XYZ file of C-alpha atoms in Angstrom:
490
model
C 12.861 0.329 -14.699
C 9.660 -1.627 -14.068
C 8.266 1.242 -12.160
C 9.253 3.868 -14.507
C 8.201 2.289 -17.162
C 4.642 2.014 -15.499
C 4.332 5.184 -14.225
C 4.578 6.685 -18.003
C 2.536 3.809 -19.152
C -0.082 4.614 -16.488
C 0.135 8.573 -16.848
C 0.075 8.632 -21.005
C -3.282 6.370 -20.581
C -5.185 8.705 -18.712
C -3.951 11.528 -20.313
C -4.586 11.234 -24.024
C -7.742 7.687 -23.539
C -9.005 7.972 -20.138
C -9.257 11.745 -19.720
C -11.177 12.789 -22.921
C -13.887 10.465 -22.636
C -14.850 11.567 -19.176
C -14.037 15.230 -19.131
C -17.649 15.685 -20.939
C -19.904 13.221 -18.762
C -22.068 14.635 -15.530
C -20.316 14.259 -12.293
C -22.000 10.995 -11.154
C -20.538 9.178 -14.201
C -17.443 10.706 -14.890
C -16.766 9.773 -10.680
C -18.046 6.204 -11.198
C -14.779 4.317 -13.173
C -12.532 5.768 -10.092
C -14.052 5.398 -7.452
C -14.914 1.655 -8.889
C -10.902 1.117 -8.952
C -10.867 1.710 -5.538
C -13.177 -0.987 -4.451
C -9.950 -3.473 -5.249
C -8.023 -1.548 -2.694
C -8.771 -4.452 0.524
C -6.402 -6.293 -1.967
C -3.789 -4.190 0.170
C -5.667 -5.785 3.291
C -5.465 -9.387 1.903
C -1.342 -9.142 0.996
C -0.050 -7.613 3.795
C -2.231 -9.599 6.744
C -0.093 -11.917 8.860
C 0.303 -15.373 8.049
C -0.924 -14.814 4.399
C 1.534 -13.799 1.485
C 3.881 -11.940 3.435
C 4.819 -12.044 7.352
C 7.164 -10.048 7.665
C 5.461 -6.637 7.688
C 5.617 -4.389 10.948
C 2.434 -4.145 12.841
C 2.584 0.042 12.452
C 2.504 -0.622 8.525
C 0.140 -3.172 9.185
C -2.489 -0.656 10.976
C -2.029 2.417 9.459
C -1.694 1.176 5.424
C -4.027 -2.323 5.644
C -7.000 -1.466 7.913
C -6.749 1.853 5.527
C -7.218 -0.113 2.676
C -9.877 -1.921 3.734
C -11.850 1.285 4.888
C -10.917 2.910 1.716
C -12.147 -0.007 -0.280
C -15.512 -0.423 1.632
C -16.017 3.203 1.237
C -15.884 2.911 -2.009
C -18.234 0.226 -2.630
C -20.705 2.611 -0.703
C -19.753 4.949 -3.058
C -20.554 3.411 -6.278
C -23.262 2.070 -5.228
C -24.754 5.651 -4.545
C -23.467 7.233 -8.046
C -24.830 4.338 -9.732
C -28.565 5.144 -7.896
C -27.068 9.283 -8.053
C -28.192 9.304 -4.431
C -28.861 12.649 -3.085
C -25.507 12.176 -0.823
C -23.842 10.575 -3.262
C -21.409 13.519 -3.439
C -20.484 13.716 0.078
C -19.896 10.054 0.388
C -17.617 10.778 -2.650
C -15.828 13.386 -0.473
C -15.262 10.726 2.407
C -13.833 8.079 0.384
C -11.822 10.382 -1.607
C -10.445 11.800 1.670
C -9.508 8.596 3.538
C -8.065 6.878 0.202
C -5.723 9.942 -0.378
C -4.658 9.860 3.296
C -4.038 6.301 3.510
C -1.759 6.585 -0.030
C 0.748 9.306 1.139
C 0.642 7.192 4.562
C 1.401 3.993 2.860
C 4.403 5.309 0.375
C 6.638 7.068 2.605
C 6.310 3.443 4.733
C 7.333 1.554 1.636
C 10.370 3.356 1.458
C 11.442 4.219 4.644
C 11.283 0.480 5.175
C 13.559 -0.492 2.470
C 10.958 -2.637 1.253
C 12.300 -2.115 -2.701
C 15.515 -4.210 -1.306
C 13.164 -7.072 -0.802
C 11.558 -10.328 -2.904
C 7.613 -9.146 -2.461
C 6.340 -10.906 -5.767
C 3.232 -9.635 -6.771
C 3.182 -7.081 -3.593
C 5.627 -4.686 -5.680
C 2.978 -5.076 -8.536
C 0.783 -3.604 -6.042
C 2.795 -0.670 -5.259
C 3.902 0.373 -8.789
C 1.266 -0.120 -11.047
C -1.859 -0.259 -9.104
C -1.159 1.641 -6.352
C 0.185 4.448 -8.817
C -3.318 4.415 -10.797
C -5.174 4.423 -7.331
C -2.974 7.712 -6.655
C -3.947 9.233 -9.842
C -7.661 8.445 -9.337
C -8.281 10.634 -6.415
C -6.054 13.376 -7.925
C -8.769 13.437 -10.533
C -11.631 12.690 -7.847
C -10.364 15.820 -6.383
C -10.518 18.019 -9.354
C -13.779 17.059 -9.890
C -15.058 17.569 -6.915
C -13.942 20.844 -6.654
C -15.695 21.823 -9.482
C -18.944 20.686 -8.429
C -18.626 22.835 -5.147
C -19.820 25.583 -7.323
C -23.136 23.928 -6.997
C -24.783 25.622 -4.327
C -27.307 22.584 -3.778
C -23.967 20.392 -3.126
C -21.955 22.758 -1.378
C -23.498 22.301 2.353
C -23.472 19.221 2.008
C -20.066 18.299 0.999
C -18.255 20.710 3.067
C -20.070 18.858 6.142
C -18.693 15.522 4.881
C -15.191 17.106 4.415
C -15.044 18.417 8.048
C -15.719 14.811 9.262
C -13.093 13.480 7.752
C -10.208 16.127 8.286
C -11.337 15.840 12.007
C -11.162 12.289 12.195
C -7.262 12.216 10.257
C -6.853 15.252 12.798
C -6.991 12.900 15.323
C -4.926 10.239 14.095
C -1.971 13.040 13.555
C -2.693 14.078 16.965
C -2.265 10.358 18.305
C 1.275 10.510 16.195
C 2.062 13.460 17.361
C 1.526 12.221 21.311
C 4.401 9.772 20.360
C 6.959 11.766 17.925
C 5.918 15.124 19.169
C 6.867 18.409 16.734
C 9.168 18.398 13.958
C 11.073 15.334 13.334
C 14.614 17.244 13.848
C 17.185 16.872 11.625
C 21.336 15.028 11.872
C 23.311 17.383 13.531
C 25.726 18.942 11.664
C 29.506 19.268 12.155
C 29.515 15.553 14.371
C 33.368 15.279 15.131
C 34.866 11.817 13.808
C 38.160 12.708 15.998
C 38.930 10.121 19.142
C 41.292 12.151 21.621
C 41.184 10.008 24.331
C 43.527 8.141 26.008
C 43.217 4.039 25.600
C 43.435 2.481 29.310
C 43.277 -1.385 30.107
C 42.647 -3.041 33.273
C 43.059 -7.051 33.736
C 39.635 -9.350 34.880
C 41.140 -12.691 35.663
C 42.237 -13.825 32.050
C 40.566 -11.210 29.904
C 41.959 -7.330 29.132
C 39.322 -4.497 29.458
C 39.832 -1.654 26.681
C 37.818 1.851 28.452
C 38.966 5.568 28.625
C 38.343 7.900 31.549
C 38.028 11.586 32.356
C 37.099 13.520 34.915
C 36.163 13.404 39.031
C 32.961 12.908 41.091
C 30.591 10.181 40.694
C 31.091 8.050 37.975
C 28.917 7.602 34.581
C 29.037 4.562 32.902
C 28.882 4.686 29.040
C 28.347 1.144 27.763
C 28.090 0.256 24.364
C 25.973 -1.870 21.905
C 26.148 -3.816 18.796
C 27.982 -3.871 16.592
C 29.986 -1.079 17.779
C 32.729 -0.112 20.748
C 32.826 2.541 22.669
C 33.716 5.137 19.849
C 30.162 5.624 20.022
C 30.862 7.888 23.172
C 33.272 10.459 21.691
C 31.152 13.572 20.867
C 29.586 12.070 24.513
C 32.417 11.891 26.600
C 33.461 15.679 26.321
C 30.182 17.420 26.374
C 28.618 15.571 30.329
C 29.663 18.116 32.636
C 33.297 18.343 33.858
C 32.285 17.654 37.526
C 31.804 13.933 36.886
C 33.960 10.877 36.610
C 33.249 10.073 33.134
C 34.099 5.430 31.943
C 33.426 4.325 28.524
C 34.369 0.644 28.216
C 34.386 -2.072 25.139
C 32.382 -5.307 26.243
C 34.613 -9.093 25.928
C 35.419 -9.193 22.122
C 34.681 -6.121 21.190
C 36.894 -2.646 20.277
C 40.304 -3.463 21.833
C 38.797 -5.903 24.964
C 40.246 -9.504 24.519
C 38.007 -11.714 23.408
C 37.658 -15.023 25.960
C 39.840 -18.101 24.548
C 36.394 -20.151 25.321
C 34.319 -17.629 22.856
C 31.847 -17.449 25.629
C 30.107 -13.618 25.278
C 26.864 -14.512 26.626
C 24.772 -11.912 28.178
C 25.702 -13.306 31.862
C 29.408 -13.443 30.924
C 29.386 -9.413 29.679
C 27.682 -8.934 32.872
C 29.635 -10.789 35.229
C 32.618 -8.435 33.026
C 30.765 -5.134 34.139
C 30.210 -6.080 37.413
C 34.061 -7.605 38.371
C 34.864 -4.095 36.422
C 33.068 -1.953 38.676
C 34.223 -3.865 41.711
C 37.840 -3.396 40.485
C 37.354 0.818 39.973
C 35.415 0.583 43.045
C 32.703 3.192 41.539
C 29.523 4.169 43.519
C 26.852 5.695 43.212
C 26.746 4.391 39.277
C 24.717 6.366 36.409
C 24.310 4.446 33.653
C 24.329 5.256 29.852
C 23.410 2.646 28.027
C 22.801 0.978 24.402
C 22.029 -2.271 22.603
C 23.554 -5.100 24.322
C 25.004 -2.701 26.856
C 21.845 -1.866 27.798
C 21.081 -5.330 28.679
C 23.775 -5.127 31.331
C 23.247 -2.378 32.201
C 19.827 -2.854 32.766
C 20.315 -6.059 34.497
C 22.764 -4.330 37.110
C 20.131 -1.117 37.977
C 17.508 -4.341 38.438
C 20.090 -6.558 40.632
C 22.436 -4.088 42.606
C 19.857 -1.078 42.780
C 21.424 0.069 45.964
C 24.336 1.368 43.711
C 22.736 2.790 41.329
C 21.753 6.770 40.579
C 19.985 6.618 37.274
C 20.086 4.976 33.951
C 19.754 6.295 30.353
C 19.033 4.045 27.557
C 18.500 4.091 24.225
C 17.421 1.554 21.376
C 17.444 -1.017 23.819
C 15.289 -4.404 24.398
C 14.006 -3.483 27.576
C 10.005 -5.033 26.767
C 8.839 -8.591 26.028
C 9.546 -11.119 23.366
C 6.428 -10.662 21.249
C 6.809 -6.499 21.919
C 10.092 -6.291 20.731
C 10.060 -8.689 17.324
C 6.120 -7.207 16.776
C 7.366 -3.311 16.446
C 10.898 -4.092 14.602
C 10.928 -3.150 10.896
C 10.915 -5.031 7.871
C 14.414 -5.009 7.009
C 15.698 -6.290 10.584
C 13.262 -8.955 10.370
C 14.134 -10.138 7.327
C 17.875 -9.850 8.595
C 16.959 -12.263 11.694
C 15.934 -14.791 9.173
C 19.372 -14.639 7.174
C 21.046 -15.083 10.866
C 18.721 -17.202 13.194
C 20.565 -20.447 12.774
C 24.171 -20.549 13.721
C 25.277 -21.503 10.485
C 23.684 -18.523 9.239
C 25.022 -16.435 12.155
C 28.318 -17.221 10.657
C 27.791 -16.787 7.303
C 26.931 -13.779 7.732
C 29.077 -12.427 10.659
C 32.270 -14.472 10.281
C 32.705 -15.244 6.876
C 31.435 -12.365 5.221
C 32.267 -9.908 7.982
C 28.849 -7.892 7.724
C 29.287 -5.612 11.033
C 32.960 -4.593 9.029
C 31.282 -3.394 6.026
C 30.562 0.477 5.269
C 26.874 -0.235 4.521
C 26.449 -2.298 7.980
C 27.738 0.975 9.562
C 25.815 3.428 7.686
C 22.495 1.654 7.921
C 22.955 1.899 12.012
C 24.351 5.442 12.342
C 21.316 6.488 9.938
C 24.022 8.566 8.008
C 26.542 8.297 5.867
C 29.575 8.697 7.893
C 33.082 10.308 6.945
C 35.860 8.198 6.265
C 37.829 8.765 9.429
C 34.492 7.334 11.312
C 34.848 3.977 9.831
C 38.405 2.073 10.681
C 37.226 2.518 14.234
C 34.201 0.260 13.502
C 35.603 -1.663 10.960
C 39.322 -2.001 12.233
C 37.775 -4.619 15.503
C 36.421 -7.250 13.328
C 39.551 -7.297 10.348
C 40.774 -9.988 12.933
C 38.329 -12.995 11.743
C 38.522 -14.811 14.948
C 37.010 -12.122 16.634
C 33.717 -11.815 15.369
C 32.726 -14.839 16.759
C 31.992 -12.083 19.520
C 29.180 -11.039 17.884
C 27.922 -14.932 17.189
C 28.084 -16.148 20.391
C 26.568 -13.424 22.588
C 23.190 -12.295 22.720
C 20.891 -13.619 19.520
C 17.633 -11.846 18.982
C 17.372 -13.459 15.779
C 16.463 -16.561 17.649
C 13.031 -14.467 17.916
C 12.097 -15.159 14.212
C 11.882 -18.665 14.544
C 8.473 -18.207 16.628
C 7.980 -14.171 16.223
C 8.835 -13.943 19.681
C 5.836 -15.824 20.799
C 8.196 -19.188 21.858
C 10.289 -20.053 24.196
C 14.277 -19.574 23.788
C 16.802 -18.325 26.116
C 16.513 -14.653 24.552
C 13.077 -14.435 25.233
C 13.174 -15.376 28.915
C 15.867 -12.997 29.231
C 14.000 -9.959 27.497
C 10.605 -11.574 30.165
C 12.888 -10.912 32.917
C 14.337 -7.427 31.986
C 10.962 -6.318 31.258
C 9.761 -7.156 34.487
C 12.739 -5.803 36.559
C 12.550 -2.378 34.313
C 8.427 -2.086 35.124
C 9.108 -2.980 38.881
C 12.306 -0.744 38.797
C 11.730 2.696 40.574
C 15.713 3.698 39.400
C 15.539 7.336 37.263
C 15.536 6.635 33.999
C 16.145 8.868 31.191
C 14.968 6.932 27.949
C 15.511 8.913 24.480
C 14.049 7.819 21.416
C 13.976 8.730 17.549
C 11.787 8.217 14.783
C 11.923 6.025 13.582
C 14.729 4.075 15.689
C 15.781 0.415 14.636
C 15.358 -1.555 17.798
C 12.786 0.935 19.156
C 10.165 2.262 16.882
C 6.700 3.437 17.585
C 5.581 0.066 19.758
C 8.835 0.278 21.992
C 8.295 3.858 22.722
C 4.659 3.436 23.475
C 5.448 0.321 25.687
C 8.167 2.715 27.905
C 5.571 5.244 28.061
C 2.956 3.004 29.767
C 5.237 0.936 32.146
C 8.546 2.703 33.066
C 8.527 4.247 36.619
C 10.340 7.254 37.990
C 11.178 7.924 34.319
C 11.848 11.150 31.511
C 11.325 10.927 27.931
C 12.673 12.806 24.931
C 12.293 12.432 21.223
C 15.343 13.203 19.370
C 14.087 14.204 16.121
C 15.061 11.471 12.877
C 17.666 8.788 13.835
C 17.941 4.636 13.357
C 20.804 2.995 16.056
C 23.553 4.733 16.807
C 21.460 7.456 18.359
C 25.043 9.067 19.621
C 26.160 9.841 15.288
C 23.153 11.705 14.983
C 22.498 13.602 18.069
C 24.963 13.892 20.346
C 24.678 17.375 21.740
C 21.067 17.224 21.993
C 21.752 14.205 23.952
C 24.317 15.456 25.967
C 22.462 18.777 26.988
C 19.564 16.771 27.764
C 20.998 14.077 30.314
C 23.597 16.872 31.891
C 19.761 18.417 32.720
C 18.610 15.156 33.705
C 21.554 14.113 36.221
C 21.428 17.271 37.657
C 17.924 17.208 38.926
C 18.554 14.048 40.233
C 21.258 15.711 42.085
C 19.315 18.016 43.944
């Protein structure tokens, strides 16, 4: 309602007071009252730095909407000052501002909302975006129109066209530089993702715990393993579509799907590993590729860096495979802000126990990246009815210990994500990492990071996607690594 009501507010003003009295006055002074808004625009510096009003903005939204801001706002002190004087290049410094202002609004908005940030307590930061960040909009829209009127000045014309070809080359290059990370067209969901689970349920006994996996197929064996908070449903449009010639395990960590969960509650990363690796000792598989997400990932990752020897390849996705500070720097808004509700154990089970957040629809939705259909959901939410239970997710791995120092401290996460991230850079094993924009646990830092220290490795960018990567692209995904493994083959 607030911004509604602003927006007409904000509109009406211009149009019947604002309008008319500067429709009539020579360019220099019908310019000069906005582009003299815009000099307030390092305000969007000031509220989103670090350590000052808010913390809890990404450092993408950080670079590409503040240090725009404060370019913006300098260029438009520049500005001013040359309309006031009418400077002979008063016009094409006009054209600059105008330019990189525009471009750093319709960068900054689509940020705001595809980080949720409307869900959270900004204060005077939502002022920002509603009211002032509206009449900064409609400012260069009228710049603009302007402008474009005074090109029919012949004396101006040169001029301006020469300052407009700077800037489109410099924003050029900073799609370019996007475009080297998320390159093409962000593709869409696939369509017509099956919600069906045909597979046969299989348990095998480790010492006093039950392990829930399904199997198919012969040859050497691929190893799906799961993440958080999920099972290995994740793996059914998967399972099916990796070529038939291939031994094909999908297996739910300690608590999780239909595994037991320990009497002790002890589901620490070691724990889940020392599970995977009396598991594959039991099958006897060699020769292992891994497939791996989330907290699986972590095991999985830690098994390619420990017992190479046995492994063929490993494909990951949204996984923690790079530093403390990496990791918590590049994660958005609205998991930060999560960590913070969960960081202490109290809060932990507030959250996860009491209130049963990894059971609810909108937990599921918001890390499939889609709504799901209704069939989807008892075989996320069905694990955690049992209250006891989601202790598993409690006690095992806790990234939200990283908010307490923004992964700059010491805590027994962050020396585990120090020594994954050294094993993975040292690691020549094939990797396969894929990647989606914008990801949850890997966004544009994570991606970028994998890119400059992964060895032996192949990339692909899925198209749009958050955390379950599998709900939104499985074929893609499956076409892709059934290339990948058979290279590696060869």
């Amino acid at each position: 309602l607030q911004a509604l009501t602003g927006t007409v507010a904000i509109i009406l003003g211009f149009k019947y007071w604002i309008q008319p009295r500067v429709s009539a006055l020579p360019v220099h002074d019908a310019l000069l009252p906005f582009v003299f808004l815009n000099t307030f625009r390092y305000l969007g510096l000031s509220f989103m730095a670090k350590e000052q009003m808010y913390d809890g903005f990404p450092t993408d939204f950080l670079t590409t909407v503040g240090l725009l801001d404060l370019t913006t706002a300098i260029l438009a002190i520049i500005s001013v000052v040359a309309l006031k004087n009418k400077w002979r290049f008063a016009i094409p410094l006009v054209w600059v501002f105008n330019l990189v202002g525009f471009g750093d609004l319709i960068t900054a908005f689509p940020q705001f909302f595809g980080l949720e940030l409307y869900n959270q307590n900004l204060g005077f930061i939502w002022l920002m975006f509603v009211t002032y960040g509206l009449a900064t909009f409609l400012s260069h829209i009228y710049i603009f129109i302007r402008l474009l009127k005074n090109l029919k000045r012949s004396k101006m014309k040169n001029s301006s066209l020469k300052a407009i070809a700077i800037v489109l080359s410099f924003l050029g290059q900073t799609v370019l530089y996007a475009q080297e990370t998320y390159p093409g067209k962000a593709t869409k969901v696939e369509s017509d993702i099956s919600a069906n689970f045909p597979f046969e349920s299989k348990f095998i006994n480790l010492g006093n715990d039950t392990i829930h996996y399904v199997e198919s197929g012969e040859g050497d064996p691929i190893l799906l393993l799961h993440g958080l908070p999920s099972n290995l449903y994740i793996w059914r449009n998967i399972i099916p579509n990796i070529d038939s010639n291939k031994k094909v395990i999908a297996l739910d960590f300690l608590g999780f799907g239909k595994s037991s969960f320990p009497a002790d509650k002890k589901v620490s990363v070691e724990v889940q590993y020392e599970m995977l690796k009396g598991f594959i000792e039991a099958k006897r598989l060699k020769n292992i590729t891994f497939w791996v997400q989330d907290i699986g990932s972590i095991a999985g990752m830690l098994y390619s860096i420990r017992e190479p020897q046995n492994v063929k390849g490993i494909a990951l996705f949204e996984a923690p495979f790079m530093p403390a500070d990496v990791m918590y720097d590049q994660l958005p808004f609205s998991f930060k802000a999560f960590m913070r509700l969960t960081r202490t154990q109290s809060g932990n089970e507030k959250w996860m126990v009491k209130r049963n957040f990894a059971g609810k629809k909108l937990a599921t939705n918001f890390f499939a990246g889609r709504k799901l259909p209704k069939e989807a959901y008892k075989f996320y939410a069905q694990p955690w009815d049992e209250k006891e239970r989601r202790y598993a997710i409690t006690n095992g791995p806790d990234p939200a210990s990283l908010s307490f120092t923004k992964g700059r401290g010491k805590s027994e996460f962050s020396d585990l994500l120090s020594y994954i991230s050294n094993g993975m850079k040292e690691s020549t094993v094939p990797k396969l990492y894929f990647y989606a924009k914008k990801g949850l646990v890997n966004r544009k830092g994570a991606v970028e990071y994998a890119k400059e220290n992964f060895k032996n490795a192949t990339f692909h960018y899925l198209g749009k996607g958050k955390h379950l990567l599998t709900e939104s692209h499985p074929k893609q995904m499956s076409a892709e690594f059934n290339q990948w493994l058979n290279q590696l083959n060869r």
